[in-house]
Amino acid sequence: SYELTQSLSVSVALGQTARITCGGNNIGSKNVHWYQQKPGQAPVLVIYRDTNRPSGIPERFSGSNSGNTATLTISRAQVGDEADYYCQVWDSSTGVFGTGTKVTVL
Amino acid sequence: QVQLQESGPGLVKPSETLSLTCTVSGGSISSYYWSWIRQPAGKGLEWIGRIYTSGSTNYNPSLKSRVTMSVDTSKNQFSLKLSSVTAADTAVYYCARDRKVVGATSYYFDYWGQGTLVTVSS
């Protein structure tokens, strides 16, 4: 089965840039989607199809995908961006989530 | 605005069957895939499976032998049954709408329910 690996945690200073990576075998050949989950809440889609932002998601959120790594970038990080972030792909008619990354804004 | 709401028992005994229903409002259930996703406390997300409004299903291979999904388009509802549950099945269960990526065989989840906690305990 396909596996997605994320760093356990990422810390970023207020106003700086956070990069969250999602590793998978030849993930660049797949569409990667990203979700933000705050404590006690359902996940929220922040990026779909590698680079696309749903309506209502700030431009500070961006994505890229190449080779064996997909990246979610949060620019000008705010306290409100503190959350768990999950990548997700579709593989062999199965949804696959990454292990999740906790983002802390210092 | 599409809204999803999970419902069902919050406590299930070991070896019994977990049953949940998701009610969709603000839009039709037709012509979409609908998924169940779960999350044990303090852990990550796990996709359980999905159902199309025709009744076609895809299940996570790790749970396939215990999962059954159904859909009732007249009620705008779809359901999950997970049999022979153990403590390892204790989790928050979410229902979500699958959205297909145009031109690709890929789906993401654009609408989610708030989640419902199911505890497996005697």
Coordinates of C-alpha atoms in Angstrom, one line a residue:
Chain A
S1 CA 0.0 0.0 0.0
Y2 CA 1.1 3.6 -0.6
E3 CA 2.6 5.5 2.3
L4 CA 2.9 9.2 2.9
T5 CA 5.5 10.5 5.5
Q6 CA 5.4 13.8 7.2
S7 CA 7.6 15.4 9.8
L8 CA 6.1 15.2 13.3
S9 CA 6.4 18.9 14.0
V10 CA 7.4 22.2 12.5
S11 CA 8.0 25.4 14.4
V12 CA 7.9 28.9 12.8
A13 CA 8.4 32.4 14.1
L14 CA 5.4 34.7 13.8
G15 CA 5.4 36.3 10.4
Q16 CA 7.9 33.9 8.9
T17 CA 7.5 31.0 6.5
A18 CA 6.7 27.4 7.4
R19 CA 7.3 24.6 5.0
I20 CA 5.6 21.2 5.6
T21 CA 6.7 18.3 3.6
C22 CA 5.0 15.1 2.5
G23 CA 7.1 12.3 1.2
G24 CA 6.0 9.4 -1.0
N25 CA 7.3 7.2 -3.8
N26 CA 7.1 9.3 -7.0
I27 CA 4.5 11.5 -5.3
G28 CA 5.1 14.1 -8.1
S29 CA 3.0 11.8 -10.4
K30 CA 0.0 12.1 -8.1
N31 CA -2.3 15.0 -7.1
V32 CA -1.7 16.0 -3.5
H33 CA -4.3 17.6 -1.3
W34 CA -3.7 19.3 2.1
Y35 CA -5.9 19.7 5.2
Q36 CA -5.7 21.9 8.3
Q37 CA -7.1 20.5 11.5
K38 CA -7.4 22.6 14.7
P39 CA -8.0 20.9 18.0
G40 CA -11.5 19.6 18.4
Q41 CA -12.5 20.5 14.8
A42 CA -12.9 18.6 11.6
P43 CA -10.2 19.0 8.9
V44 CA -10.5 21.8 6.4
L45 CA -9.2 21.6 2.9
V46 CA -6.5 24.3 2.3
I47 CA -4.9 23.1 -1.0
Y48 CA -6.2 20.7 -3.7
R49 CA -4.5 19.3 -6.7
D50 CA -1.0 20.3 -5.6
T51 CA -1.3 24.1 -5.9
N52 CA -5.0 25.2 -5.8
R53 CA -6.6 27.1 -3.0
P54 CA -10.3 26.6 -2.3
S55 CA -12.4 29.8 -1.9
G56 CA -11.8 31.5 1.4
I57 CA -8.3 30.1 2.0
P58 CA -5.7 32.9 2.2
E59 CA -3.1 33.4 -0.5
R60 CA -0.5 32.8 2.3
F61 CA -1.1 29.1 1.8
S62 CA 0.6 27.6 -1.3
G63 CA 1.6 24.1 -2.5
S64 CA 4.1 22.4 -4.7
N65 CA 4.8 18.8 -5.7
S66 CA 7.7 17.2 -7.5
G67 CA 9.8 14.0 -7.4
N68 CA 9.3 12.3 -4.1
T69 CA 8.2 15.3 -2.0
A70 CA 5.1 17.6 -1.9
T71 CA 5.3 20.8 0.1
L72 CA 2.8 23.0 1.8
T73 CA 4.1 26.5 2.4
I74 CA 2.6 29.0 4.9
S75 CA 3.9 32.5 4.4
R76 CA 3.7 35.2 7.0
A77 CA 2.6 32.7 9.6
Q78 CA 0.0 33.8 12.1
V79 CA -1.0 32.4 15.5
G80 CA -4.2 31.2 13.8
D81 CA -2.2 28.9 11.6
E82 CA -1.3 26.7 14.5
A83 CA -2.8 23.3 13.7
D84 CA -2.1 19.8 12.5
Y85 CA -1.7 19.5 8.7
Y86 CA -2.3 16.4 6.7
C87 CA -1.4 15.6 3.1
Q88 CA -3.6 13.2 1.1
V89 CA -3.5 11.4 -2.2
W90 CA -5.6 8.9 -4.1
D91 CA -4.0 5.5 -4.8
S92 CA -5.5 2.4 -6.3
S93 CA -9.1 3.6 -5.5
T94 CA -8.1 4.2 -1.9
G95 CA -7.7 7.5 0.0
V96 CA -4.3 7.8 1.7
F97 CA -3.4 10.4 4.4
G98 CA 0.0 11.4 5.5
T99 CA 1.0 11.0 9.1
G100 CA 0.4 14.6 10.0
T101 CA 2.5 17.6 11.0
K102 CA 1.9 19.8 14.0
V103 CA 2.7 23.4 13.3
T104 CA 3.6 25.7 16.2
V105 CA 3.9 29.5 15.7
L106 CA 6.4 31.0 18.1
Chain B
Q1 CA -23.8 25.4 1.6
V2 CA -23.5 21.6 1.9
Q3 CA -23.6 20.3 5.5
L4 CA -23.0 16.8 6.8
Q5 CA -24.0 15.5 10.2
E6 CA -23.0 12.1 11.7
S7 CA -25.3 10.3 14.0
G8 CA -25.3 7.0 15.9
P9 CA -24.5 5.4 19.2
G10 CA -21.5 6.8 21.0
L11 CA -20.8 3.5 22.8
V12 CA -20.5 0.1 21.3
K13 CA -19.5 -3.1 23.0
P14 CA -16.5 -5.2 21.9
S15 CA -17.4 -7.8 19.1
E16 CA -20.6 -5.9 18.2
T17 CA -21.3 -3.8 15.1
L18 CA -20.7 0.0 14.9
S19 CA -23.4 1.7 12.9
L20 CA -23.3 5.4 11.9
T21 CA -25.4 7.5 9.5
C22 CA -24.5 10.7 7.8
T23 CA -27.2 13.1 6.7
V24 CA -26.5 15.5 3.9
S25 CA -28.3 18.9 3.8
G26 CA -28.0 22.0 1.6
G27 CA -27.4 19.9 -1.5
S28 CA -28.2 16.6 -3.2
I29 CA -26.4 13.4 -2.3
S30 CA -26.6 12.4 -6.0
S31 CA -23.7 12.1 -8.3
Y32 CA -21.0 12.2 -5.7
Y33 CA -18.9 9.7 -3.7
W34 CA -19.2 9.9 0.0
S35 CA -16.5 8.8 2.4
W36 CA -16.0 7.8 6.0
I37 CA -12.8 8.8 7.7
R38 CA -11.8 8.1 11.3
Q39 CA -9.3 9.5 13.8
P40 CA -8.3 7.8 17.1
A41 CA -7.6 10.3 19.9
G42 CA -4.2 12.0 19.4
K43 CA -3.6 10.1 16.1
G44 CA -3.9 10.7 12.4
L45 CA -6.6 10.4 9.9
E46 CA -7.6 7.0 8.4
W47 CA -9.8 6.7 5.3
I48 CA -12.3 3.9 5.9
G49 CA -14.1 3.8 2.5
R50 CA -16.6 5.4 0.3
I51 CA -19.9 4.9 -1.5
Y52 CA -21.3 6.3 -4.7
T53 CA -25.0 7.2 -5.0
S54 CA -25.4 4.2 -7.3
G55 CA -24.2 2.0 -4.4
S56 CA -20.7 1.3 -5.8
T57 CA -18.1 1.1 -3.0
N58 CA -14.4 1.2 -2.4
Y59 CA -13.0 0.2 1.0
N60 CA -9.7 0.5 2.8
P61 CA -8.1 -3.0 2.3
S62 CA -7.1 -3.0 6.0
L63 CA -10.8 -2.8 7.0
K64 CA -12.5 -4.3 4.0
S65 CA -13.5 -7.5 5.7
R66 CA -15.5 -5.7 8.4
V67 CA -16.9 -2.7 6.5
T68 CA -20.3 -2.3 4.8
M69 CA -21.6 1.0 3.4
S70 CA -25.0 1.8 2.1
V71 CA -26.8 4.8 0.7
D72 CA -30.4 6.1 0.9
T73 CA -30.9 8.8 -1.7
S74 CA -34.5 9.4 -0.7
K75 CA -33.3 10.5 2.7
N76 CA -30.0 12.1 1.5
Q77 CA -28.2 9.8 3.9
F78 CA -25.4 7.2 3.7
S79 CA -24.3 4.8 6.4
L80 CA -21.4 2.8 7.8
K81 CA -21.3 -0.5 9.5
L82 CA -18.1 -1.8 11.1
S83 CA -18.4 -5.3 12.5
S84 CA -16.5 -7.2 15.2
V85 CA -15.2 -4.0 16.8
T86 CA -12.4 -3.8 19.4
A87 CA -11.0 -1.0 21.5
A88 CA -8.7 -0.2 18.5
D89 CA -11.9 1.1 16.7
T90 CA -12.4 3.8 19.2
A91 CA -12.2 7.0 17.3
V92 CA -13.9 10.1 16.1
Y93 CA -15.7 9.2 12.9
Y94 CA -16.1 11.7 10.1
C95 CA -18.2 11.7 7.0
A96 CA -17.1 13.7 4.0
R97 CA -17.9 14.5 0.4
D98 CA -15.5 13.3 -2.3
R99 CA -14.7 15.8 -5.0
K100 CA -13.0 14.5 -8.2
V101 CA -10.0 16.3 -9.6
V102 CA -10.9 17.3 -13.2
G103 CA -9.0 15.3 -15.7
A104 CA -7.4 13.0 -13.1
T105 CA -8.2 9.9 -11.1
S106 CA -7.9 11.6 -7.8
Y107 CA -10.3 12.8 -5.2
Y108 CA -10.2 15.2 -2.2
F109 CA -12.6 15.9 0.6
D110 CA -14.3 19.2 0.3
Y111 CA -17.0 19.0 2.9
W112 CA -16.8 17.3 6.3
G113 CA -19.1 16.6 9.1
Q114 CA -18.2 17.7 12.6
G115 CA -17.3 14.2 13.6
T116 CA -18.8 11.8 16.2
L117 CA -16.9 10.0 18.9
V118 CA -17.5 6.3 19.1
T119 CA -16.1 4.4 22.1
V120 CA -15.7 0.6 22.1
S121 CA -16.0 -0.6 25.7
S122 CA -18.0 -3.1 27.7

